Structure formats: structure tokens, C-alpha cells
Amino acid sequence: MLRSRIRVPLLLLSAVALTACSAATADDSSPKGGGSAPADGAPAKVTVVPPAAGKPVTVTASGGSLAEVKVVDTKGGVLVGRTGTGGASWTSDRKAAPGTSYTVEITARGSGGKETTSRSTFSTPEAGTVNKLSLAPGKDTTVGVAQPLSIVFDRPVANKADVERQLKVTTSNGTEGSWGWVTDYSGKDRADWRPKEYWKPGTKVTLDATLNGTDSGKAGGWFVRDYRTGFTVDAAARVVKVDLDRHQLTVVRDGKAVTTIPVSGGTPGGDKRSWRGTAVLMAKEGTIRMNSETVGLGDAYNKMVDYSMRLTWSGMYAHAAPWNAAYFGRANKSSGCIGMSTEQASSLFAALRPGDPFEITGAETKGVVEEGNGYGDWNLSWEQWQKKSALR
């Protein structure tokens, strides 16, 4: 079985036109070493088949076999492929990139064993609509044990199974996990890769998204590049347990409770209630202006807030709330966030990383954090999460 020597990103192809030969026989074949082949050793007839949209390049040989096929773009990138049984055909592993010119070099053996070489070119048109994506967490970052690998797509993804097949996650310790498709809080399609259980501390994670040439489906367009990223899970496993019934927050590090903080959660009985379930620390935003009008709470507040740690896109944070000091450890009287003293918020802010889970319990809450509202993936059982993969 033959393979090309170098692997590079490739893309889709639609309505390809050959420039040196049509989708037929390459016509510049010549016997290797000069001279003409004898009648009983006629050269193989080689045909380069330009791909239709989203299909690979194929080369066929009749009256002989393919010894070597090399498809190279103008930048020196090689379109990797393999020969079929008996060497009568060759197919690229990836699709050709749109807006790209390729040179095809072929060595074929005729029925008498003589080798001939041929060379042809073809070009692909530019992609019409292009889909792009955003990756989280950031490349080469260190995160907490609950951080999923998350991809938000700019345009709709109708062909979820085709896209998911191109998303390869590698971990340093064989972590079991699965992709799941959710609707991001922004309304966009999102794919998250979540382990079965929280990450093992120190795990190294790599994503190879070989999407170049993959069709998103109706209204989504094509991907025109590959993506690669990676991150490391922190050496310490931190879990923040928030008990809104007891009005306290406990930090558990490597299975041992290390600190407990009196807090005040969202006010019961209305829209100011807090969310429950597992929310993942999305970002440590520090000092920010919080305006209740941005989260549908009218003019309840508009103030600068210190040591803000975002837990959901809908606006639930853990942060310093000195104005609410009378209720810490006693009652839930906030507008939905988890408030604490400035000193304790400062210590918590310094101790945590994005990706650390907040496991929130309480009777007077407004529901469980949804998957797309931040990273609510952990609020589904493993079996439920696996069913959200497009490949199951």
C-alpha cells in the first residue's frame, strides 16, 4: 500500500477544472530511461479524476498499476493518499483545498513491468461561504478539572457527524470522553468534549481539528483550514461546593476541605434566585461594572464589583459583596450571584483557576445550569452526554 510522504491540511473541491489535462488520461507519459515500450509491454493508461465538491482526488490505471502518486499544491503541501487493491487506483485521504492549484506526478507500471511517468495539473475554485470557529480553553493554558474542550461555530453546522469525525482529541493518559452538541448561549452551534468524570490532575490534552475541506451543510459553508490546540489540567484538583441552604462555600482541594466561607446567594421567590447544579468557572474577570438591566432585572443595581468570577453567560458570578455583609452565612439576599466579603473574595480569586467546578445546591433556586449557559455539561449523566454526540 502506497502513501504520500508528507501530510498537510486540505479542503473541499467543487467544479474542478484541469489545466494540463482534462479529467482523462495524462498525456505526457514516457518510458523511464528513454526509448519506447515494446508492444508486449505497453504502458499503463493513467487517468486523473478531479473531485466533485467534498470528494477526494482519484487516479486510476488500466493495463498496469500505479507505483507512486504525488499530488502537490503550489506551496509544496502534499495531498496524502493510498492505492487500492492491486494498485489500479489511488485516492487522496483528504479533499483538495478550494482556490488551490495542484500538480499530479504519477509513476505507473505497464503490463510488461515498464515504468512510465506522467504529470498534470488542476485548480479548484474559491469556496463560496466559509465557516470558522472559536476554541476554548486558550492554547497552552492550564485549567481546572471540569473544563471541557469547547468549539463554537460561526455558522450553522447541519452536517454534525461529518464535522465530528474530523475532531480528534488525544490525552496523555487515555482519558475517556465524548463530544456532545449543544446550543451555545449565543444561539450558535457548539461542540464540547467532556471527560466521563472530572479530568485527572496533570492531564495534557490536544485537539486536531482536520476540518479543511469539510462541508458544514446547508447555510454553514465550508471549512478552509485545520485547527490545532492543547491545554494542561492543573496538578491540583479543586472543587468549590456551595450550599445555599446553609449559606456557605467550601473549597475542596485533592479531596480535602481547605477553607469554608460564609456567603449569601440569590434571593428566593423570583428572578433573583441563583442557579443550582455544576457551573464551571469560566473566567476571573476581576473588577467589572455589573448592571442589572443587562440580565433582565430592571434597575436593581449598577455598580463596580471586585474579584468577579464568571460562572454563567446569563450573569451568575461569585464576587465580593460588602454591601450585603449582614446576610453572609445567614440568608440569601443577592440578585442571583454568590457574594462574600472582600477579603475572602480576594483569597478565593487567587486560589482558583478557570475550569474549576462550582457544585451548587439549594432548595430555593431557579433551576439547573443548562449546557450552553457557560459550561453546564456536567449536569447531564455520562449516558445522557454520550447521546449528544452526532456519531452515536
Short mmCIF file of C-alpha atoms in Angstrom, two decimals:
data_model
loop_
_atom_site.label_atom_id
_atom_site.label_comp_id
_atom_site.label_asym_id
_atom_site.label_seq_id
_atom_site.Cartn_x
_atom_site.Cartn_y
_atom_site.Cartn_z
CA MET A 1 0.00 0.00 0.00
CA LEU A 2 1.37 3.37 -1.03
CA ARG A 3 1.25 6.61 0.94
CA SER A 4 2.48 10.08 0.10
CA ARG A 5 5.42 11.28 2.20
CA ILE A 6 4.01 14.42 3.87
CA ARG A 7 0.63 15.22 5.47
CA VAL A 8 -0.81 18.75 5.24
CA PRO A 9 -4.24 20.41 5.69
CA LEU A 10 -6.62 20.21 2.72
CA LEU A 11 -10.09 21.39 1.80
CA LEU A 12 -13.13 20.94 -0.30
CA LEU A 13 -13.42 20.92 -4.02
CA SER A 14 -16.25 21.88 -6.31
CA ALA A 15 -16.41 22.05 -10.10
CA VAL A 16 -12.69 21.39 -10.60
CA ALA A 17 -11.04 22.19 -13.93
CA LEU A 18 -7.86 20.51 -15.16
CA THR A 19 -5.31 22.87 -16.70
CA ALA A 20 -2.81 20.42 -18.18
CA CYS A 21 -5.16 17.56 -18.88
CA SER A 22 -8.88 17.01 -18.71
CA ALA A 23 -10.43 14.53 -16.30
CA ALA A 24 -8.98 11.86 -18.52
CA THR A 25 -5.61 10.37 -19.37
CA ALA A 26 -2.43 12.25 -18.51
CA ASP A 27 -0.73 12.51 -21.87
CA ASP A 28 2.91 13.27 -21.12
CA SER A 29 3.81 9.69 -20.17
CA SER A 30 7.20 8.42 -21.25
CA PRO A 31 9.10 5.20 -20.54
CA LYS A 32 11.55 5.66 -17.68
CA GLY A 33 15.07 5.55 -19.01
CA GLY A 34 14.14 6.63 -22.56
CA GLY A 35 13.09 4.66 -25.63
CA SER A 36 9.67 3.31 -26.46
CA ALA A 37 7.92 0.42 -24.77
CA PRO A 38 7.64 -2.83 -26.77
CA ALA A 39 4.21 -3.92 -27.93
CA ASP A 40 4.03 -6.68 -25.31
CA GLY A 41 4.89 -4.16 -22.58
CA ALA A 42 2.51 -1.31 -23.35
CA PRO A 43 2.46 1.46 -20.75
CA ALA A 44 -0.45 1.73 -18.31
CA LYS A 45 -3.18 4.18 -19.23
CA VAL A 46 -3.38 6.71 -16.37
CA THR A 47 -6.42 8.88 -15.65
CA VAL A 48 -6.63 11.72 -13.10
CA VAL A 49 -10.20 12.22 -11.87
CA PRO A 50 -10.83 15.72 -10.47
CA PRO A 51 -13.06 15.58 -7.39
CA ALA A 52 -16.57 16.98 -7.12
CA ALA A 53 -17.42 19.11 -4.09
CA GLY A 54 -16.34 17.43 -0.88
CA LYS A 55 -14.78 14.43 -2.62
CA PRO A 56 -11.15 13.25 -2.76
CA VAL A 57 -8.85 13.23 -5.78
CA THR A 58 -8.61 9.86 -7.52
CA VAL A 59 -6.16 8.42 -10.03
CA THR A 60 -6.74 5.19 -11.98
CA ALA A 61 -4.56 2.96 -14.12
CA SER A 62 -5.71 0.44 -16.74
CA GLY A 63 -3.40 -2.09 -18.33
CA GLY A 64 -0.99 -1.84 -15.41
CA SER A 65 -0.68 -0.43 -11.88
CA LEU A 66 0.26 2.72 -10.02
CA ALA A 67 3.74 2.67 -8.46
CA GLU A 68 3.69 6.19 -6.99
CA VAL A 69 1.29 9.14 -6.93
CA LYS A 70 2.17 12.55 -5.58
CA VAL A 71 -0.25 15.48 -5.50
CA VAL A 72 1.41 18.77 -4.53
CA ASP A 73 -0.02 22.27 -4.18
CA THR A 74 1.81 25.46 -5.12
CA LYS A 75 3.16 25.86 -1.57
CA GLY A 76 4.72 22.41 -1.52
CA GLY A 77 1.98 20.78 0.54
CA VAL A 78 1.31 17.16 -0.38
CA LEU A 79 -2.16 15.66 -0.61
CA VAL A 80 -1.72 12.32 1.16
CA GLY A 81 -3.44 9.23 -0.26
CA ARG A 82 -3.25 5.49 -0.76
CA THR A 83 -3.51 2.88 -3.51
CA GLY A 84 -6.33 0.39 -3.78
CA THR A 85 -6.04 -3.39 -4.11
CA GLY A 86 -3.78 -4.33 -6.98
CA GLY A 87 -2.55 -0.78 -7.46
CA ALA A 88 -5.18 0.05 -10.09
CA SER A 89 -6.39 3.16 -8.26
CA TRP A 90 -5.23 5.83 -5.82
CA THR A 91 -7.45 8.04 -3.63
CA SER A 92 -6.46 11.02 -1.52
CA ASP A 93 -7.20 10.77 2.21
CA ARG A 94 -8.30 14.41 2.30
CA LYS A 95 -10.20 16.68 -0.03
CA ALA A 96 -8.45 19.21 -2.19
CA ALA A 97 -8.46 22.78 -0.93
CA PRO A 98 -10.63 25.39 -2.66
CA GLY A 99 -8.83 28.11 -4.56
CA THR A 100 -5.73 25.93 -4.93
CA SER A 101 -3.69 24.62 -7.87
CA TYR A 102 -2.26 21.09 -7.73
CA THR A 103 0.35 19.21 -9.70
CA VAL A 104 -0.12 15.45 -10.03
CA GLU A 105 3.01 13.34 -10.64
CA ILE A 106 2.44 9.66 -11.37
CA THR A 107 4.74 6.69 -11.85
CA ALA A 108 2.92 3.69 -13.35
CA ARG A 109 3.96 0.17 -14.38
CA GLY A 110 2.69 -1.30 -17.63
CA SER A 111 1.76 -4.93 -18.24
CA GLY A 112 5.36 -5.79 -19.09
CA GLY A 113 6.77 -4.10 -15.99
CA LYS A 114 7.98 -0.95 -17.72
CA GLU A 115 7.64 2.25 -15.66
CA THR A 116 6.35 5.48 -17.16
CA THR A 117 5.87 8.89 -15.60
CA SER A 118 3.17 11.48 -16.22
CA ARG A 119 2.44 14.95 -14.93
CA SER A 120 -0.73 17.07 -14.97
CA THR A 121 -2.31 19.97 -13.08
CA PHE A 122 -5.74 21.07 -11.93
CA SER A 123 -7.14 24.02 -9.99
CA THR A 124 -10.11 24.37 -7.65
CA PRO A 125 -12.45 27.36 -7.35
CA GLU A 126 -12.66 29.51 -4.25
CA ALA A 127 -15.12 28.45 -1.55
CA GLY A 128 -18.34 30.43 -1.58
CA THR A 129 -19.36 30.52 2.10
CA VAL A 130 -16.71 29.86 4.78
CA ASN A 131 -17.34 28.62 8.31
CA LYS A 132 -14.97 29.46 11.16
CA LEU A 133 -14.80 28.58 14.83
CA SER A 134 -13.63 29.69 18.27
CA LEU A 135 -11.82 27.35 20.66
CA ALA A 136 -11.80 27.20 24.45
CA PRO A 137 -9.78 26.99 26.56
CA GLY A 138 -6.96 29.03 25.04
CA LYS A 139 -3.91 27.33 23.62
CA ASP A 140 -1.23 26.25 26.11
CA THR A 141 -3.33 27.27 29.11
CA THR A 142 -3.65 25.46 32.44
CA VAL A 143 -7.21 24.83 33.60
CA GLY A 144 -9.24 23.22 36.35
CA VAL A 145 -10.54 19.65 36.37
CA ALA A 146 -14.01 20.46 34.95
CA GLN A 147 -13.00 22.48 31.87
CA PRO A 148 -14.45 20.97 28.67
CA LEU A 149 -12.84 21.39 25.28
CA SER A 150 -15.35 23.68 23.59
CA ILE A 151 -15.83 24.72 19.96
CA VAL A 152 -18.29 27.46 18.97
CA PHE A 153 -19.00 27.65 15.24
CA ASP A 154 -19.60 30.97 13.48
CA ARG A 155 -22.19 29.47 11.12
CA PRO A 156 -24.75 26.65 11.45
CA VAL A 157 -23.49 23.07 11.34
CA ALA A 158 -26.06 20.79 9.72
CA ASN A 159 -23.55 18.02 8.94
CA LYS A 160 -22.63 17.44 12.58
CA ALA A 161 -21.48 13.85 12.08
CA ASP A 162 -19.14 14.83 9.21
CA VAL A 163 -17.65 17.61 11.31
CA GLU A 164 -17.32 15.50 14.46
CA ARG A 165 -15.39 12.81 12.56
CA GLN A 166 -12.66 15.38 11.92
CA LEU A 167 -12.28 16.32 15.61
CA LYS A 168 -9.60 14.17 17.24
CA VAL A 169 -8.85 14.54 20.95
CA THR A 170 -5.67 12.99 22.37
CA THR A 171 -4.87 12.87 26.08
CA SER A 172 -1.69 11.95 27.92
CA ASN A 173 -3.41 9.23 29.92
CA GLY A 174 -6.15 7.79 27.70
CA THR A 175 -8.97 9.75 29.33
CA GLU A 176 -12.42 8.50 28.32
CA GLY A 177 -14.62 11.25 26.95
CA SER A 178 -17.17 12.16 24.31
CA TRP A 179 -18.23 15.03 22.07
CA GLY A 180 -21.65 16.48 22.68
CA TRP A 181 -23.51 19.06 20.59
CA VAL A 182 -25.25 21.88 22.43
CA THR A 183 -26.68 25.28 21.61
CA ASP A 184 -24.40 27.97 22.97
CA TYR A 185 -25.97 30.82 24.96
CA SER A 186 -25.26 32.99 21.89
CA GLY A 187 -27.55 30.73 19.84
CA LYS A 188 -24.70 29.26 17.82
CA ASP A 189 -23.87 25.58 17.34
CA ARG A 190 -21.29 24.33 19.83
CA ALA A 191 -19.46 21.03 20.30
CA ASP A 192 -17.89 20.21 23.69
CA TRP A 193 -15.60 17.28 24.53
CA ARG A 194 -16.21 16.29 28.13
CA PRO A 195 -14.47 13.50 30.08
CA LYS A 196 -16.64 10.84 31.71
CA GLU A 197 -15.50 12.21 35.07
CA TYR A 198 -13.52 15.27 36.06
CA TRP A 199 -10.06 15.36 34.48
CA LYS A 200 -7.23 13.65 36.31
CA PRO A 201 -4.82 16.36 37.53
CA GLY A 202 -1.86 16.91 35.22
CA THR A 203 -3.58 15.54 32.09
CA LYS A 204 -2.33 17.00 28.81
CA VAL A 205 -4.97 17.42 26.11
CA THR A 206 -4.56 18.01 22.37
CA LEU A 207 -7.17 18.71 19.71
CA ASP A 208 -6.52 18.16 16.00
CA ALA A 209 -9.47 19.52 14.05
CA THR A 210 -8.72 18.44 10.47
CA LEU A 211 -11.67 20.36 9.08
CA ASN A 212 -10.09 21.72 5.93
CA GLY A 213 -12.45 20.74 3.11
CA THR A 214 -15.36 19.68 5.33
CA ASP A 215 -18.86 20.87 4.43
CA SER A 216 -20.88 22.32 7.34
CA GLY A 217 -24.10 21.70 5.46
CA LYS A 218 -26.94 23.98 4.45
CA ALA A 219 -26.22 27.66 5.20
CA GLY A 220 -22.98 26.76 7.02
CA GLY A 221 -20.40 26.79 4.24
CA TRP A 222 -17.06 25.04 4.10
CA PHE A 223 -14.10 24.99 6.45
CA VAL A 224 -10.97 26.23 4.72
CA ARG A 225 -8.33 25.43 7.33
CA ASP A 226 -7.37 22.98 10.07
CA TYR A 227 -7.09 23.86 13.76
CA ARG A 228 -4.83 22.56 16.49
CA THR A 229 -4.79 23.46 20.17
CA GLY A 230 -3.88 21.99 23.52
CA PHE A 231 -4.03 22.63 27.25
CA THR A 232 -2.95 21.12 30.55
CA VAL A 233 -5.07 20.29 33.58
CA ASP A 234 -3.77 21.76 36.84
CA ALA A 235 -1.76 19.48 39.14
CA ALA A 236 -4.27 20.14 41.95
CA ALA A 237 -7.92 19.10 41.82
CA ARG A 238 -10.12 21.88 43.22
CA VAL A 239 -13.89 21.63 43.65
CA VAL A 240 -15.94 24.51 45.08
CA LYS A 241 -19.04 23.30 46.94
CA VAL A 242 -21.71 25.92 47.52
CA ASP A 243 -24.55 25.08 49.93
CA LEU A 244 -27.14 27.84 49.58
CA ASP A 245 -29.34 26.30 52.27
CA ARG A 246 -26.50 26.63 54.80
CA HIS A 247 -25.17 29.82 53.16
CA GLN A 248 -21.58 28.62 52.90
CA LEU A 249 -18.93 27.89 50.29
CA THR A 250 -16.25 25.22 50.82
CA VAL A 251 -13.12 24.77 48.72
CA VAL A 252 -12.07 21.12 48.44
CA ARG A 253 -8.52 20.54 47.23
CA ASP A 254 -7.42 17.00 46.29
CA GLY A 255 -10.36 15.62 48.23
CA LYS A 256 -9.76 17.61 51.41
CA ALA A 257 -11.72 20.67 52.56
CA VAL A 258 -9.26 23.55 52.91
CA THR A 259 -11.47 26.58 53.58
CA THR A 260 -15.09 27.48 54.27
CA ILE A 261 -16.56 30.92 53.55
CA PRO A 262 -19.92 32.36 54.65
CA VAL A 263 -21.86 33.56 51.60
CA SER A 264 -25.20 34.92 50.51
CA GLY A 265 -26.86 33.59 47.34
CA GLY A 266 -29.78 34.71 45.22
CA THR A 267 -32.96 35.92 46.89
CA PRO A 268 -35.69 33.21 46.93
CA GLY A 269 -39.04 33.61 45.26
CA GLY A 270 -38.32 35.24 41.90
CA ASP A 271 -35.86 36.01 39.13
CA LYS A 272 -33.13 36.85 41.66
CA ARG A 273 -32.69 33.21 42.67
CA SER A 274 -29.32 31.54 41.92
CA TRP A 275 -28.81 28.59 39.60
CA ARG A 276 -28.02 25.17 41.03
CA GLY A 277 -26.03 22.23 39.64
CA THR A 278 -22.45 22.30 38.43
CA ALA A 279 -21.23 25.56 36.93
CA VAL A 280 -17.64 25.81 35.70
CA LEU A 281 -15.55 28.89 36.47
CA MET A 282 -15.41 30.49 33.02
CA ALA A 283 -13.18 33.48 33.69
CA LYS A 284 -11.70 35.55 36.50
CA GLU A 285 -12.86 38.98 35.35
CA GLY A 286 -11.71 40.97 38.37
CA THR A 287 -13.25 44.41 38.86
CA ILE A 288 -16.17 44.95 36.48
CA ARG A 289 -19.31 47.03 36.25
CA MET A 290 -22.46 44.99 36.89
CA ASN A 291 -25.68 46.41 35.53
CA SER A 292 -28.93 44.62 36.36
CA GLU A 293 -30.56 45.81 33.14
CA THR A 294 -28.22 43.56 31.11
CA VAL A 295 -29.66 40.46 32.79
CA GLY A 296 -33.32 41.47 32.79
CA LEU A 297 -33.55 42.69 36.39
CA GLY A 298 -34.51 46.30 35.72
CA ASP A 299 -32.65 48.97 37.71
CA ALA A 300 -31.88 46.81 40.77
CA TYR A 301 -28.17 47.64 40.65
CA ASN A 302 -25.43 49.34 38.65
CA LYS A 303 -22.08 49.27 40.41
CA MET A 304 -18.41 48.30 40.20
CA VAL A 305 -17.81 44.85 41.69
CA ASP A 306 -14.43 43.44 42.79
CA TYR A 307 -12.98 39.92 42.41
CA SER A 308 -15.67 38.86 39.95
CA MET A 309 -15.57 35.22 38.82
CA ARG A 310 -17.98 34.38 35.98
CA LEU A 311 -19.98 31.14 36.31
CA THR A 312 -22.62 31.51 33.56
CA TRP A 313 -23.24 33.59 30.44
CA SER A 314 -26.55 34.65 31.96
CA GLY A 315 -24.72 36.65 34.62
CA MET A 316 -24.17 34.50 37.71
CA TYR A 317 -20.85 35.29 39.39
CA ALA A 318 -19.06 34.66 42.65
CA HIS A 319 -17.69 38.01 43.86
CA ALA A 320 -17.09 40.45 46.70
CA ALA A 321 -20.34 41.95 48.01
CA PRO A 322 -19.52 44.05 51.09
CA TRP A 323 -22.89 45.84 50.86
CA ASN A 324 -24.54 42.50 51.70
CA ALA A 325 -22.36 41.69 54.73
CA ALA A 326 -25.27 41.40 57.15
CA TYR A 327 -26.50 38.30 55.31
CA PHE A 328 -23.28 36.30 54.83
CA GLY A 329 -23.79 32.87 56.39
CA ARG A 330 -27.37 33.80 57.36
CA ALA A 331 -29.64 34.37 54.36
CA ASN A 332 -29.77 34.53 50.58
CA LYS A 333 -30.31 38.18 49.69
CA SER A 334 -28.34 38.79 46.49
CA SER A 335 -29.59 39.37 42.95
CA GLY A 336 -28.52 35.87 41.88
CA CYS A 337 -24.76 35.86 42.46
CA ILE A 338 -22.78 34.25 45.26
CA GLY A 339 -21.50 37.10 47.41
CA MET A 340 -18.89 37.16 50.16
CA SER A 341 -16.60 39.59 51.98
CA THR A 342 -13.96 41.45 50.01
CA GLU A 343 -11.14 39.74 51.94
CA GLN A 344 -12.50 36.26 51.35
CA ALA A 345 -13.35 37.00 47.72
CA SER A 346 -9.76 38.13 47.22
CA SER A 347 -8.42 34.87 48.66
CA LEU A 348 -10.82 32.76 46.59
CA PHE A 349 -9.99 34.71 43.43
CA ALA A 350 -6.28 33.99 43.97
CA ALA A 351 -6.82 30.29 44.73
CA LEU A 352 -8.96 29.28 41.75
CA ARG A 353 -8.41 28.71 38.04
CA PRO A 354 -10.84 28.83 35.14
CA GLY A 355 -12.14 25.30 34.76
CA ASP A 356 -12.67 24.73 38.48
CA PRO A 357 -16.21 23.44 39.16
CA PHE A 358 -18.73 25.10 41.45
CA GLU A 359 -21.14 22.42 42.68
CA ILE A 360 -24.17 24.41 43.86
CA THR A 361 -27.03 23.02 45.91
CA GLY A 362 -30.06 24.68 47.44
CA ALA A 363 -33.83 24.35 47.66
CA GLU A 364 -34.65 27.95 46.68
CA THR A 365 -33.02 28.05 43.22
CA LYS A 366 -34.44 28.70 39.76
CA GLY A 367 -33.23 25.54 38.07
CA VAL A 368 -30.15 23.67 36.87
CA VAL A 369 -27.49 25.41 34.77
CA GLU A 370 -28.11 24.47 31.13
CA GLU A 371 -25.29 23.07 28.99
CA GLY A 372 -24.96 26.16 26.80
CA ASN A 373 -25.16 28.67 29.66
CA GLY A 374 -21.44 28.63 30.31
CA TYR A 375 -20.28 25.03 30.72
CA GLY A 376 -23.23 23.18 32.19
CA ASP A 377 -22.16 19.91 30.55
CA TRP A 378 -21.66 18.22 33.93
CA ASN A 379 -25.36 18.48 34.75
CA LEU A 380 -26.01 15.59 32.39
CA SER A 381 -25.21 11.99 33.31
CA TRP A 382 -22.48 10.28 31.29
CA GLU A 383 -25.11 8.30 29.37
CA GLN A 384 -27.09 11.46 28.60
CA TRP A 385 -23.95 13.27 27.47
CA GLN A 386 -22.86 10.48 25.13
CA LYS A 387 -26.22 10.64 23.37
CA LYS A 388 -25.48 14.23 22.39
CA SER A 389 -22.68 13.02 20.11
CA ALA A 390 -23.62 13.06 16.41
CA LEU A 391 -21.85 9.72 15.96
CA ARG A 392 -23.98 7.71 18.40
#
